[in-house]
Amino acid sequence: MKTIKRILTNKCPNCHEGHIYTDKNIYFNFFRNKMHKTCNKCGYKFEKEPGFFFGAMYISYTIGVAQALFTAGIGSYFYDTPLNLKVFLWIMLVLALMSSFNMRISRIIWIYLFKNNQ
């Protein structure tokens, strides 16, 4: 449970004090995706090698599919047919609004998955 809280609060996986992204608020920043190269408290290196974050795309995809299914489930409750075009538009809107958050949170999860003990 503490790990989930640390992921959602943008904390370093090593010292749990520094921040991964330069902005502490990772939820509603649409244009600033600036990450620290290392933790400003303990010096933990976030990007292990070039292309390290390609794997985070799979996590982002999984989160996006979950959001789309959740939105489709909620939307089908309000419309008569389950595959209504309006539900599809709601899914697109949700995915567009959540894309920046998905990218950030998937990178943080990826860093936590590959955290090695130093």
Coordinates of N, CA and C in Angstrom, one line a residue:
M1 N 0.8 -1.2 0.0 CA 0.0 0.0 0.0 C 0.9 1.3 0.0
K2 N 2.0 1.2 0.7 CA 2.9 2.4 0.7 C 3.5 2.6 -0.6
T3 N 3.8 1.5 -1.4 CA 4.3 1.7 -2.7 C 3.4 2.4 -3.6
I4 N 2.1 2.1 -3.6 CA 1.1 2.7 -4.4 C 1.0 4.2 -4.1
K5 N 1.1 4.5 -2.8 CA 1.0 5.9 -2.4 C 2.3 6.7 -2.9
R6 N 3.4 6.0 -2.8 CA 4.7 6.6 -3.3 C 4.6 6.9 -4.8
I7 N 4.0 5.9 -5.5 CA 3.9 6.0 -7.0 C 3.0 7.2 -7.3
L8 N 1.9 7.3 -6.6 CA 0.9 8.4 -6.9 C 1.3 9.7 -6.4
T9 N 2.3 9.8 -5.5 CA 2.8 11.1 -5.1 C 4.2 11.4 -5.7
N10 N 4.6 10.6 -6.7 CA 5.8 11.0 -7.5 C 7.1 10.9 -6.7
K11 N 7.2 10.0 -5.9 CA 8.4 9.9 -5.0 C 9.4 8.9 -5.6
C12 N 10.7 9.2 -5.3 CA 11.8 8.4 -5.7 C 11.7 7.0 -5.1
P13 N 11.9 5.9 -5.9 CA 11.8 4.6 -5.4 C 12.9 4.2 -4.4
N14 N 14.0 4.9 -4.4 CA 15.1 4.6 -3.6 C 15.0 5.2 -2.2
C15 N 14.9 6.5 -2.1 CA 14.9 7.2 -0.8 C 13.5 7.6 -0.4
H16 N 12.5 7.6 -1.3 CA 11.1 8.0 -1.0 C 10.9 9.4 -0.5
E17 N 11.9 10.2 -0.9 CA 11.8 11.7 -0.5 C 11.8 12.6 -1.7
G18 N 12.7 12.3 -2.6 CA 12.8 13.1 -3.8 C 11.7 12.9 -4.8
H19 N 11.6 13.7 -5.8 CA 10.5 13.6 -6.8 C 11.1 13.2 -8.2
I20 N 10.4 12.4 -8.9 CA 10.8 11.9 -10.2 C 10.6 13.0 -11.2
Y21 N 9.5 13.6 -11.2 CA 9.2 14.7 -12.2 C 9.5 16.1 -11.5
T22 N 9.8 17.1 -12.3 CA 10.1 18.4 -11.7 C 8.9 19.0 -11.1
D23 N 7.7 18.8 -11.6 CA 6.5 19.3 -11.0 C 6.0 18.2 -10.0
K24 N 5.6 18.6 -8.8 CA 5.1 17.6 -7.8 C 3.8 17.1 -8.2
N25 N 3.0 17.9 -8.9 CA 1.6 17.5 -9.3 C 1.7 16.9 -10.7
I26 N 1.6 15.5 -10.7 CA 1.7 14.8 -12.0 C 0.3 14.6 -12.6
Y27 N -0.8 15.1 -12.0 CA -2.1 14.7 -12.5 C -2.6 15.6 -13.6
F28 N -2.5 16.9 -13.5 CA -3.1 17.8 -14.5 C -2.0 18.7 -15.2
N29 N -0.9 18.2 -15.5 CA 0.1 19.0 -16.2 C 0.1 18.5 -17.6
F30 N -0.4 19.2 -18.6 CA -0.5 18.7 -19.9 C 0.7 19.0 -20.8
F31 N 1.5 20.0 -20.4 CA 2.5 20.4 -21.3 C 3.9 20.3 -20.7
R32 N 4.0 20.1 -19.4 CA 5.3 19.9 -18.8 C 5.6 18.5 -18.4
N33 N 6.4 17.8 -19.2 CA 6.7 16.4 -18.9 C 8.2 16.3 -18.5
K34 N 8.7 17.2 -17.8 CA 10.2 17.2 -17.5 C 10.5 16.3 -16.3
M35 N 11.4 15.4 -16.5 CA 11.8 14.5 -15.4 C 13.2 14.9 -15.0
H36 N 13.5 14.6 -13.7 CA 14.8 14.7 -13.2 C 15.6 13.6 -13.8
K37 N 16.9 13.8 -14.1 CA 17.8 12.7 -14.5 C 18.1 11.8 -13.3
T38 N 18.3 12.4 -12.2 CA 18.6 11.7 -10.9 C 17.8 12.3 -9.8
C39 N 17.7 11.5 -8.8 CA 16.9 12.0 -7.6 C 17.7 13.2 -7.0
N40 N 17.1 14.2 -6.6 CA 17.7 15.4 -6.0 C 18.1 15.2 -4.5
K41 N 17.6 14.1 -3.9 CA 17.9 13.8 -2.5 C 19.0 12.7 -2.4
C42 N 18.9 11.6 -3.2 CA 19.9 10.5 -3.0 C 20.7 10.2 -4.3
G43 N 20.4 10.8 -5.4 CA 21.2 10.6 -6.6 C 20.9 9.4 -7.4
Y44 N 19.7 8.8 -7.1 CA 19.3 7.6 -7.8 C 19.0 7.9 -9.3
K45 N 19.6 7.2 -10.2 CA 19.4 7.4 -11.6 C 18.1 6.8 -12.1
F46 N 17.2 7.6 -12.7 CA 15.9 7.1 -13.1 C 16.0 6.4 -14.5
E47 N 16.7 7.0 -15.4 CA 16.7 6.4 -16.8 C 18.0 5.5 -16.8
K48 N 17.9 4.2 -16.8 CA 19.0 3.3 -16.7 C 19.9 3.3 -18.0
E49 N 19.2 3.4 -19.1 CA 19.9 3.3 -20.4 C 19.0 4.0 -21.5
P50 N 19.6 4.3 -22.6 CA 18.8 4.9 -23.7 C 17.7 4.0 -24.1
G51 N 16.5 4.5 -24.2 CA 15.3 3.6 -24.6 C 14.7 2.9 -23.4
F52 N 15.1 3.2 -22.2 CA 14.6 2.5 -21.0 C 13.1 2.6 -20.9
F53 N 12.5 3.7 -21.3 CA 11.1 3.9 -21.1 C 10.2 3.4 -22.2
F54 N 10.8 2.7 -23.2 CA 9.9 2.1 -24.2 C 8.9 1.1 -23.6
G55 N 9.4 0.4 -22.6 CA 8.5 -0.6 -21.9 C 7.4 0.0 -21.2
A56 N 7.5 1.3 -20.8 CA 6.4 2.0 -20.1 C 5.2 2.2 -21.0
M57 N 5.4 2.1 -22.3 CA 4.3 2.2 -23.3 C 3.3 1.1 -23.1
Y58 N 3.8 -0.1 -22.7 CA 2.9 -1.2 -22.5 C 2.0 -1.0 -21.3
I59 N 2.6 -0.4 -20.2 CA 1.8 0.0 -19.0 C 0.8 1.1 -19.4
S60 N 1.2 2.1 -20.1 CA 0.3 3.1 -20.5 C -0.8 2.6 -21.4
Y61 N -0.5 1.7 -22.3 CA -1.6 1.0 -23.1 C -2.6 0.3 -22.2
T62 N -2.1 -0.5 -21.2 CA -2.9 -1.2 -20.3 C -3.8 -0.3 -19.5
I63 N -3.3 0.8 -19.0 CA -4.1 1.8 -18.3 C -5.1 2.4 -19.2
G64 N -4.7 2.7 -20.4 CA -5.7 3.3 -21.4 C -6.8 2.3 -21.7
V65 N -6.5 1.0 -21.9 CA -7.6 0.0 -22.1 C -8.5 -0.1 -20.9
A66 N -8.0 -0.1 -19.7 CA -8.8 -0.1 -18.5 C -9.7 1.1 -18.4
Q67 N -9.2 2.3 -18.7 CA -10.0 3.5 -18.7 C -11.1 3.4 -19.8
A68 N -10.7 2.9 -21.0 CA -11.7 2.8 -22.1 C -12.8 1.8 -21.7
L69 N -12.5 0.7 -21.1 CA -13.5 -0.3 -20.7 C -14.4 0.3 -19.6
F70 N -13.8 1.0 -18.6 CA -14.6 1.6 -17.6 C -15.5 2.6 -18.1
T71 N -15.0 3.5 -19.0 CA -15.9 4.5 -19.6 C -17.0 3.9 -20.5
A72 N -16.7 2.8 -21.2 CA -17.7 2.1 -22.0 C -18.7 1.5 -21.1
G73 N -18.3 0.9 -20.0 CA -19.3 0.4 -19.0 C -20.2 1.4 -18.4
I74 N -19.6 2.5 -18.1 CA -20.5 3.6 -17.5 C -21.4 4.2 -18.6
G75 N -20.8 4.4 -19.8 CA -21.5 5.0 -20.9 C -22.7 4.1 -21.4
S76 N -22.4 2.8 -21.4 CA -23.5 1.9 -21.9 C -24.7 1.9 -20.9
Y77 N -24.4 2.3 -19.7 CA -25.5 2.3 -18.7 C -26.5 3.5 -19.1
F78 N -26.0 4.6 -19.6 CA -26.8 5.8 -19.9 C -27.4 5.8 -21.3
Y79 N -26.9 4.9 -22.2 CA -27.5 4.8 -23.6 C -28.1 3.5 -23.8
D80 N -29.0 3.5 -24.8 CA -29.8 2.2 -25.0 C -29.0 1.1 -25.6
T81 N -28.2 1.4 -26.6 CA -27.4 0.4 -27.2 C -26.0 0.4 -26.6
P82 N -25.3 -0.8 -26.4 CA -24.0 -0.8 -25.8 C -22.9 -0.2 -26.7
L83 N -23.0 -0.3 -28.0 CA -22.0 0.2 -28.9 C -22.5 1.4 -29.6
N84 N -23.0 2.4 -28.9 CA -23.4 3.6 -29.4 C -22.3 4.5 -29.7
L85 N -22.4 5.3 -30.8 CA -21.3 6.2 -31.2 C -21.0 7.2 -30.1
K86 N -22.0 7.6 -29.4 CA -21.8 8.6 -28.3 C -20.8 8.0 -27.2
V87 N -21.0 6.7 -27.0 CA -20.1 6.1 -26.0 C -18.7 6.1 -26.5
F88 N -18.5 5.9 -27.8 CA -17.2 5.9 -28.4 C -16.6 7.3 -28.3
L89 N -17.4 8.3 -28.5 CA -16.9 9.7 -28.4 C -16.4 10.0 -26.9
W90 N -17.2 9.5 -26.0 CA -16.8 9.7 -24.6 C -15.5 9.0 -24.2
I91 N -15.3 7.8 -24.8 CA -14.1 7.1 -24.6 C -12.9 7.9 -25.2
M92 N -13.1 8.4 -26.4 CA -12.0 9.2 -27.0 C -11.7 10.4 -26.2
L93 N -12.7 11.1 -25.6 CA -12.5 12.3 -24.8 C -11.7 11.9 -23.5
V94 N -12.1 10.9 -22.9 CA -11.5 10.4 -21.6 C -10.0 10.1 -21.9
L95 N -9.8 9.3 -23.0 CA -8.4 8.9 -23.3 C -7.5 10.1 -23.7
A96 N -8.1 11.1 -24.4 CA -7.4 12.3 -24.7 C -7.0 13.1 -23.5
L97 N -8.0 13.3 -22.6 CA -7.7 14.0 -21.3 C -6.8 13.3 -20.4
M98 N -6.8 12.0 -20.4 CA -5.9 11.3 -19.5 C -4.6 10.8 -20.0
S99 N -4.3 11.2 -21.3 CA -3.1 10.7 -21.9 C -1.8 11.2 -21.2
S100 N -1.8 12.5 -20.8 CA -0.6 13.0 -20.1 C -0.4 12.3 -18.8
F101 N -1.4 12.1 -18.1 CA -1.3 11.4 -16.8 C -0.9 10.0 -17.0
N102 N -1.5 9.3 -18.0 CA -1.1 7.9 -18.3 C 0.4 7.8 -18.6
M103 N 0.9 8.7 -19.3 CA 2.4 8.7 -19.7 C 3.2 8.9 -18.4
R104 N 2.8 9.8 -17.6 CA 3.6 10.0 -16.4 C 3.6 8.9 -15.4
I105 N 2.4 8.4 -15.2 CA 2.2 7.3 -14.2 C 2.8 6.0 -14.7
S106 N 2.8 5.8 -16.0 CA 3.4 4.6 -16.5 C 4.9 4.6 -16.4
R107 N 5.5 5.8 -16.6 CA 6.9 5.9 -16.4 C 7.3 5.7 -14.9
I108 N 6.5 6.2 -14.0 CA 6.8 6.0 -12.6 C 6.7 4.5 -12.2
I109 N 5.7 3.9 -12.7 CA 5.5 2.4 -12.4 C 6.7 1.7 -13.0
W110 N 7.1 2.0 -14.2 CA 8.2 1.3 -14.9 C 9.5 1.5 -14.1
I111 N 9.7 2.7 -13.5 CA 10.9 2.9 -12.7 C 10.8 2.0 -11.4
Y112 N 9.6 2.0 -10.8 CA 9.5 1.1 -9.6 C 9.6 -0.3 -10.0
L113 N 9.2 -0.8 -11.1 CA 9.4 -2.2 -11.5 C 10.9 -2.6 -11.6
F114 N 11.7 -1.7 -12.1 CA 13.1 -2.0 -12.3 C 14.0 -1.4 -11.3
K115 N 13.5 -1.0 -10.1 CA 14.3 -0.5 -9.1 C 15.2 -1.6 -8.5
N116 N 16.5 -1.4 -8.6 CA 17.4 -2.3 -8.0 C 18.0 -1.8 -6.7
N117 N 18.3 -2.7 -5.8 CA 18.8 -2.3 -4.5 C 20.3 -1.9 -4.7
Q118 N 20.6 -0.6 -4.3 CA 21.9 -0.2 -4.5 C 22.7 -0.4 -3.2

